[in-house]
């Protein structure tokens, strides 16, 4: 693939910084708003600041596609989409003000809406990036049907910047649901919650998000008003005030819900927050601690003092993987270890995109 020319002074400056770092043997911490520095391995290197890459390149509401520069604030993009009755349906977590679109893609995280809309990677249509040789490259496009062959653009989702510097991304957007209602149901145990969620998954219900915690099951219904009335009658429960319901899901999406705040209570000292991704239908894991369940049972947040190895082994036994989100132990690696074959593939990709290992060393896996 032939390299592209930088499109403006901001991109040219980034190219110059990468080439300087390469010639001097320095590594770089690729950073946008810095709201996800806690996620992944400890950041290292000189800061490569992407916030100058702001702006929307193109937005076609009728085509459900937006192309945005990587440093564009997520809040500003979401406001623009909302004006046209659209949104990022995978509901990326914001964690704190100031996050950027490039950071959203690099982290690869999805919020409560993933259960219905799919993961962030399913919404990435194309990217422009700067590789470790100082070359600007383009992958994918602005239409889903344009994605063919080896889909490099989706490799950037969740790569934490180790493969290259995102300059620009094209994302699929979707219309906001015409109506939404959140209902809460008493549900004493996780076993009962998982059973109900499994039954509902086989039914034609307009479920947009689910969560269970501390004896309460929360369900968000998204769709036409008539469909919501029918679903409410079938599920029962108590409907929340619309503002209260929206606020509750925002607290889950952005992890401002008290469950995720390890610093709020002295009794949580030494507790780790885990993000456990498991196949649907897996029964409760035999791990001590408190659990918060999302995505119909496929995502389980765990607050626990269990040893890191015990958590990872328990999750691996059911075919899942465990990510250490907060708490001590980052030196053990934030993500579940890769198989030798997958680790070799990661190394080959790193060699292809960033042979001098300039970008975000150790953020994903040590040695990458």
Coordinates of C-alpha atoms in Angstrom, one line a residue:
X1 CA 0.0 0.0 0.0
X2 CA 1.4 3.4 -1.0
X3 CA 1.6 5.9 1.9
X4 CA -0.7 9.0 1.8
X5 CA 0.4 12.6 2.4
X6 CA -0.5 14.3 5.7
X7 CA -3.7 16.4 5.1
X8 CA -2.7 19.4 7.2
X9 CA -0.2 20.9 9.6
X10 CA -1.4 18.9 12.6
X11 CA -0.9 15.6 10.8
X12 CA 2.5 16.8 9.5
X13 CA 3.6 17.7 13.0
X14 CA 2.7 14.2 14.2
X15 CA 4.7 12.6 11.3
X16 CA 7.7 14.7 12.3
X17 CA 7.4 13.7 16.0
X18 CA 7.2 10.0 15.1
X19 CA 10.2 10.2 12.8
X20 CA 12.2 12.1 15.5
X21 CA 11.3 9.5 18.1
X22 CA 12.3 6.7 15.6
X23 CA 15.7 8.3 14.9
X24 CA 16.4 8.8 18.6
X25 CA 15.1 5.4 19.8
X26 CA 12.4 6.9 22.0
X27 CA 9.0 5.3 22.6
X28 CA 5.8 7.3 22.6
X29 CA 2.6 7.4 24.7
X30 CA -0.2 8.0 22.2
X31 CA -2.7 10.1 24.0
X32 CA -6.0 11.9 23.3
X33 CA -8.0 13.1 26.3
X34 CA -6.2 10.8 28.7
X35 CA -9.5 9.5 30.2
X36 CA -8.5 5.9 29.8
X37 CA -4.9 5.9 31.0
X38 CA -6.0 3.6 33.8
X39 CA -7.0 0.9 31.3
X40 CA -4.4 -1.5 30.1
X41 CA -0.7 -1.6 31.0
X42 CA 1.1 1.4 32.6
X43 CA 1.7 4.2 30.0
X44 CA 5.3 4.8 29.1
X45 CA 7.1 7.1 26.8
X46 CA 7.0 10.8 25.6
X47 CA 3.4 12.0 25.1
X48 CA 2.2 12.2 21.5
X49 CA -0.8 14.4 21.9
X50 CA -3.6 14.0 19.4
X51 CA -6.0 16.7 20.5
X52 CA -5.1 19.0 17.7
X53 CA -6.7 16.4 15.3
X54 CA -10.2 17.8 15.9
X55 CA -13.2 18.1 13.6
X56 CA -15.7 16.1 11.6
X57 CA -14.5 15.3 8.1
X58 CA -17.9 14.3 6.8
X59 CA -21.3 13.4 8.1
X60 CA -24.0 11.8 5.9
X61 CA -27.1 11.2 8.2
X62 CA -29.0 9.5 5.4
X63 CA -26.1 7.1 4.9
X64 CA -25.7 6.5 8.7
X65 CA -21.9 7.3 8.5
X66 CA -19.7 9.9 10.1
X67 CA -16.0 10.4 9.5
X68 CA -14.2 12.1 12.4
X69 CA -10.7 13.1 13.2
X70 CA -9.2 11.1 16.1
X71 CA -8.8 14.0 18.5
X72 CA -12.5 15.1 18.2
X73 CA -14.1 15.2 21.6
X74 CA -16.6 12.4 22.0
X75 CA -19.1 14.7 23.7
X76 CA -19.1 17.1 20.7
X77 CA -19.6 14.2 18.3
X78 CA -22.5 12.8 20.3
X79 CA -24.1 16.2 20.5
X80 CA -23.9 16.6 16.7
X81 CA -25.5 13.2 16.1
X82 CA -28.2 13.9 18.6
X83 CA -29.2 17.0 16.7
X84 CA -30.1 14.6 13.8
X85 CA -31.7 12.0 15.9
X86 CA -28.8 9.6 15.8
X87 CA -26.2 8.1 18.1
X88 CA -23.4 5.7 18.6
X89 CA -25.5 2.7 19.4
X90 CA -22.7 0.7 21.1
X91 CA -22.7 3.5 23.8
X92 CA -18.9 3.9 24.4
X93 CA -18.0 4.4 28.1
X94 CA -16.9 7.9 28.8
X95 CA -15.3 7.5 32.3
X96 CA -14.5 11.2 32.5
X97 CA -15.0 14.4 30.5
X98 CA -12.6 15.1 27.7
X99 CA -12.4 11.7 26.0
X100 CA -11.8 11.6 22.2
X101 CA -13.2 9.5 19.3
X102 CA -9.7 8.0 18.7
X103 CA -9.5 6.9 22.3
X104 CA -12.9 5.3 22.1
X105 CA -11.8 3.2 19.1
X106 CA -8.3 2.4 20.6
X107 CA -9.9 1.2 23.9
X108 CA -12.5 -0.9 22.0
X109 CA -15.0 -0.8 24.9
X110 CA -18.8 -0.8 24.5
X111 CA -21.5 0.1 26.9
X112 CA -24.9 -1.3 27.9
X113 CA -26.2 -1.0 24.3
X114 CA -23.8 -3.6 23.0
X115 CA -26.4 -6.4 23.8
X116 CA -28.6 -5.1 21.0
X117 CA -26.4 -3.0 18.7
X118 CA -23.2 -5.0 18.7
X119 CA -19.7 -4.1 19.7
X120 CA -17.7 -1.0 18.8
X121 CA -15.6 -3.0 16.3
X122 CA -18.9 -3.8 14.4
X123 CA -19.3 -0.1 13.8
X124 CA -15.8 0.8 12.6
X125 CA -15.9 1.1 8.8
X126 CA -12.5 2.7 8.0
X127 CA -9.5 4.4 9.5
X128 CA -6.5 6.5 8.6
X129 CA -3.5 5.9 10.7
X130 CA 0.2 6.8 11.1
X131 CA 2.5 3.8 11.4
X132 CA 5.8 3.5 13.1
X133 CA 7.7 4.4 9.9
X134 CA 6.0 7.8 9.8
X135 CA 3.7 6.7 6.9
X136 CA 0.0 7.7 6.7
X137 CA -2.2 4.8 5.6
X138 CA -5.9 4.3 4.9
X139 CA -8.0 1.1 5.4
X140 CA -11.6 0.4 4.9
X141 CA -14.1 3.0 3.7
X142 CA -17.4 4.6 4.5
X143 CA -19.8 1.8 3.6
X144 CA -20.2 -1.6 5.2
X145 CA -20.1 -3.3 1.8
X146 CA -16.7 -1.7 1.2
X147 CA -15.2 -3.9 3.8
X148 CA -13.6 -7.0 2.2
X149 CA -10.7 -9.3 2.7
X150 CA -8.5 -8.7 5.8
X151 CA -10.3 -6.0 7.7
X152 CA -7.4 -3.9 9.1
X153 CA -9.6 -1.1 10.2
X154 CA -11.2 -3.3 12.9
X155 CA -7.9 -4.4 14.1
X156 CA -7.6 -0.9 15.5
X157 CA -10.6 -1.4 17.8
X158 CA -9.1 -2.4 21.2
X159 CA -5.5 -2.2 20.0
X160 CA -4.7 0.6 22.6
X161 CA -2.6 2.4 20.1
X162 CA 0.1 -0.3 19.9
X163 CA -0.2 -0.7 16.1
X164 CA -0.3 2.9 15.1
X165 CA -1.7 6.4 15.7
X166 CA -5.3 6.8 14.6
X167 CA -5.7 10.0 12.6
X168 CA -9.3 9.6 11.4
X169 CA -12.1 7.0 11.8
X170 CA -15.4 6.3 9.9
X171 CA -18.2 5.0 12.1
X172 CA -21.6 3.6 11.5
X173 CA -24.3 5.5 13.4
X174 CA -27.9 4.5 14.0
X175 CA -31.2 6.4 14.7
X176 CA -32.1 7.0 18.3
X177 CA -35.0 4.7 19.3
X178 CA -38.4 6.3 19.0
X179 CA -39.2 5.4 22.6
X180 CA -37.4 3.9 25.6
X181 CA -38.4 2.7 29.0
X182 CA -36.5 1.2 31.9
X183 CA -38.1 -1.3 34.2
X184 CA -36.8 -2.8 37.4
X185 CA -37.8 -6.2 38.8
X186 CA -37.0 -7.9 42.1
X187 CA -34.6 -10.7 41.4
X188 CA -32.9 -12.1 44.5
X189 CA -30.1 -14.2 43.0
X190 CA -27.8 -14.1 40.0
X191 CA -29.0 -17.6 39.1
X192 CA -32.6 -16.4 38.7
X193 CA -31.4 -13.3 36.8
X194 CA -29.4 -15.4 34.3
X195 CA -32.4 -17.8 33.9
X196 CA -34.8 -15.0 33.1
X197 CA -32.3 -13.3 30.7
X198 CA -31.8 -16.6 28.9
X199 CA -35.6 -17.0 28.4
X200 CA -36.1 -13.4 27.2
X201 CA -33.2 -13.7 24.7
X202 CA -35.2 -16.4 22.8
X203 CA -38.3 -14.1 22.6
X204 CA -38.9 -11.2 20.2
X205 CA -38.6 -8.5 22.9
X206 CA -37.2 -5.0 22.2
X207 CA -34.5 -5.3 24.8
X208 CA -31.8 -2.6 24.5
X209 CA -29.9 -3.2 27.7
X210 CA -29.9 -5.4 30.8
X211 CA -28.2 -5.3 34.2
X212 CA -28.4 -7.2 37.5
X213 CA -27.0 -6.2 40.8
X214 CA -27.8 -6.6 44.5
X215 CA -31.2 -8.4 44.0
X216 CA -32.5 -6.1 41.3
X217 CA -32.8 -6.7 37.6
X218 CA -32.9 -3.7 35.2
X219 CA -34.2 -3.9 31.7
X220 CA -34.2 -1.1 29.1
X221 CA -36.7 -1.5 26.3
X222 CA -36.0 0.5 23.1
X223 CA -38.4 0.7 20.1
X224 CA -41.8 1.7 19.0
X225 CA -44.3 2.7 21.7
X226 CA -46.6 -0.1 20.9
X227 CA -43.8 -2.7 21.1
X228 CA -42.8 -1.3 24.5
X229 CA -46.3 -1.5 25.9
X230 CA -46.5 -5.2 24.8
X231 CA -43.1 -6.0 26.3
X232 CA -43.8 -4.3 29.6
X233 CA -47.0 -6.3 29.9
X234 CA -45.0 -9.5 29.3
X235 CA -42.1 -8.7 31.6
X236 CA -43.9 -7.0 34.5
X237 CA -41.8 -4.9 36.9
X238 CA -41.9 -1.2 37.7
X239 CA -41.2 1.5 35.2
X240 CA -38.8 4.2 36.1
X241 CA -39.3 7.9 35.4
X242 CA -37.7 8.5 32.0
X243 CA -35.1 10.8 33.4
X244 CA -34.2 8.5 36.2
X245 CA -33.9 5.6 33.8
X246 CA -31.6 7.4 31.5
X247 CA -29.5 8.6 34.4
X248 CA -29.2 5.1 35.8
X249 CA -27.9 3.7 32.5
X250 CA -25.5 6.6 32.1
X251 CA -24.1 5.7 35.5
X252 CA -23.5 2.1 34.3
X253 CA -22.1 3.2 31.0
X254 CA -19.6 5.7 32.5
X255 CA -18.9 3.7 35.6
X256 CA -20.1 6.4 38.0
X257 CA -22.5 3.9 39.6
X258 CA -21.3 3.2 43.2
X259 CA -20.4 -0.4 42.4
X260 CA -17.5 0.8 40.3
X261 CA -16.0 3.3 42.7
X262 CA -13.4 1.4 44.7
X263 CA -12.3 4.6 46.5
X264 CA -15.7 5.4 48.0
X265 CA -15.5 3.0 50.9
X266 CA -12.6 2.0 53.1
X267 CA -13.9 -1.6 53.2
X268 CA -13.0 -1.8 49.5
X269 CA -9.3 -1.3 50.1
X270 CA -7.4 -4.0 48.4
X271 CA -10.4 -5.0 46.2
X272 CA -9.9 -5.3 42.4
X273 CA -12.4 -4.5 39.8
X274 CA -12.6 -7.2 37.0
X275 CA -14.3 -7.2 33.7
X276 CA -15.2 -10.8 32.9
X277 CA -16.3 -11.7 29.4
X278 CA -18.0 -15.1 29.2
X279 CA -20.3 -17.0 26.9
X280 CA -24.0 -16.5 27.5
X281 CA -25.6 -19.2 29.5
X282 CA -22.6 -19.7 31.8
X283 CA -23.8 -20.1 35.4
X284 CA -22.4 -17.9 38.2
X285 CA -18.7 -18.3 38.6
X286 CA -17.3 -19.7 41.8
X287 CA -15.5 -16.6 42.8
X288 CA -15.9 -14.6 46.0
X289 CA -16.9 -11.0 45.8
X290 CA -19.7 -8.9 44.4
X291 CA -21.0 -9.2 40.9
X292 CA -22.7 -6.8 38.5
X293 CA -24.1 -8.5 35.4
X294 CA -24.6 -6.9 31.9
X295 CA -25.3 -8.0 28.3
X296 CA -27.7 -10.7 29.2
X297 CA -25.1 -12.5 31.3
X298 CA -22.2 -12.2 28.8
X299 CA -20.4 -9.4 30.8
X300 CA -19.8 -9.7 34.5
X301 CA -18.1 -7.1 36.6
X302 CA -16.5 -8.5 39.7
X303 CA -15.3 -6.8 42.8
X304 CA -13.0 -9.2 44.6
X305 CA -9.9 -9.9 46.6
X306 CA -9.4 -13.2 44.9
X307 CA -5.8 -13.8 43.7
X308 CA -5.3 -12.7 40.1
X309 CA -4.4 -16.2 38.9
X310 CA -7.6 -17.7 40.5
X311 CA -9.9 -15.2 38.7
X312 CA -8.2 -15.8 35.4
X313 CA -8.3 -19.6 35.7
X314 CA -12.0 -19.6 36.7
X315 CA -12.9 -17.5 33.7
X316 CA -10.7 -19.5 31.3
X317 CA -12.4 -22.7 32.4
X318 CA -15.7 -21.5 30.9
X319 CA -14.2 -20.2 27.7
X320 CA -14.0 -16.5 28.7
X321 CA -11.3 -13.9 29.5
X322 CA -10.7 -11.6 32.5
X323 CA -9.5 -8.0 32.3
X324 CA -8.2 -6.2 35.4
X325 CA -9.8 -2.8 35.2
X326 CA -8.9 -1.2 38.6
X327 CA -6.9 -2.1 41.6
X328 CA -3.3 -3.3 42.2
X329 CA -1.7 -6.0 40.1
X330 CA -1.1 -4.2 36.8
X331 CA 2.4 -5.7 36.8
X332 CA 0.7 -9.1 36.2
X333 CA -0.8 -7.8 33.0
X334 CA -4.2 -6.3 32.6
X335 CA -5.4 -8.9 30.1
X336 CA -5.7 -12.7 30.1
X337 CA -2.5 -14.3 28.7
X338 CA -2.6 -15.2 25.0
X339 CA -2.1 -18.6 23.5
X340 CA 1.3 -19.0 21.8
X341 CA -0.4 -18.9 18.4
X342 CA -2.2 -15.7 19.1
X343 CA 0.8 -14.1 20.7
X344 CA 2.8 -14.9 17.6
X345 CA 0.1 -13.2 15.5
X346 CA 0.2 -10.1 17.7
X347 CA 4.0 -9.9 17.3
X348 CA 3.7 -10.2 13.5
X349 CA 1.2 -7.4 13.4
X350 CA 3.3 -5.2 15.6
X351 CA 6.3 -5.9 13.4
X352 CA 4.3 -4.9 10.3
X353 CA 2.9 -1.7 11.7
X354 CA 5.4 -0.6 14.3
X355 CA 8.7 -2.4 13.8
X356 CA 10.7 -0.1 16.1
X357 CA 8.1 -0.6 18.9
X358 CA 7.6 3.1 19.3
X359 CA 3.9 3.2 20.2
X360 CA 2.4 2.5 23.7
X361 CA 4.9 -0.2 24.7
X362 CA 3.3 -2.6 27.2
X363 CA -0.2 -1.1 27.1
X364 CA -1.7 -4.3 25.5
X365 CA 0.9 -7.0 26.3
X366 CA 4.4 -6.7 27.4
X367 CA 6.9 -6.9 24.5
X368 CA 4.4 -5.4 22.0

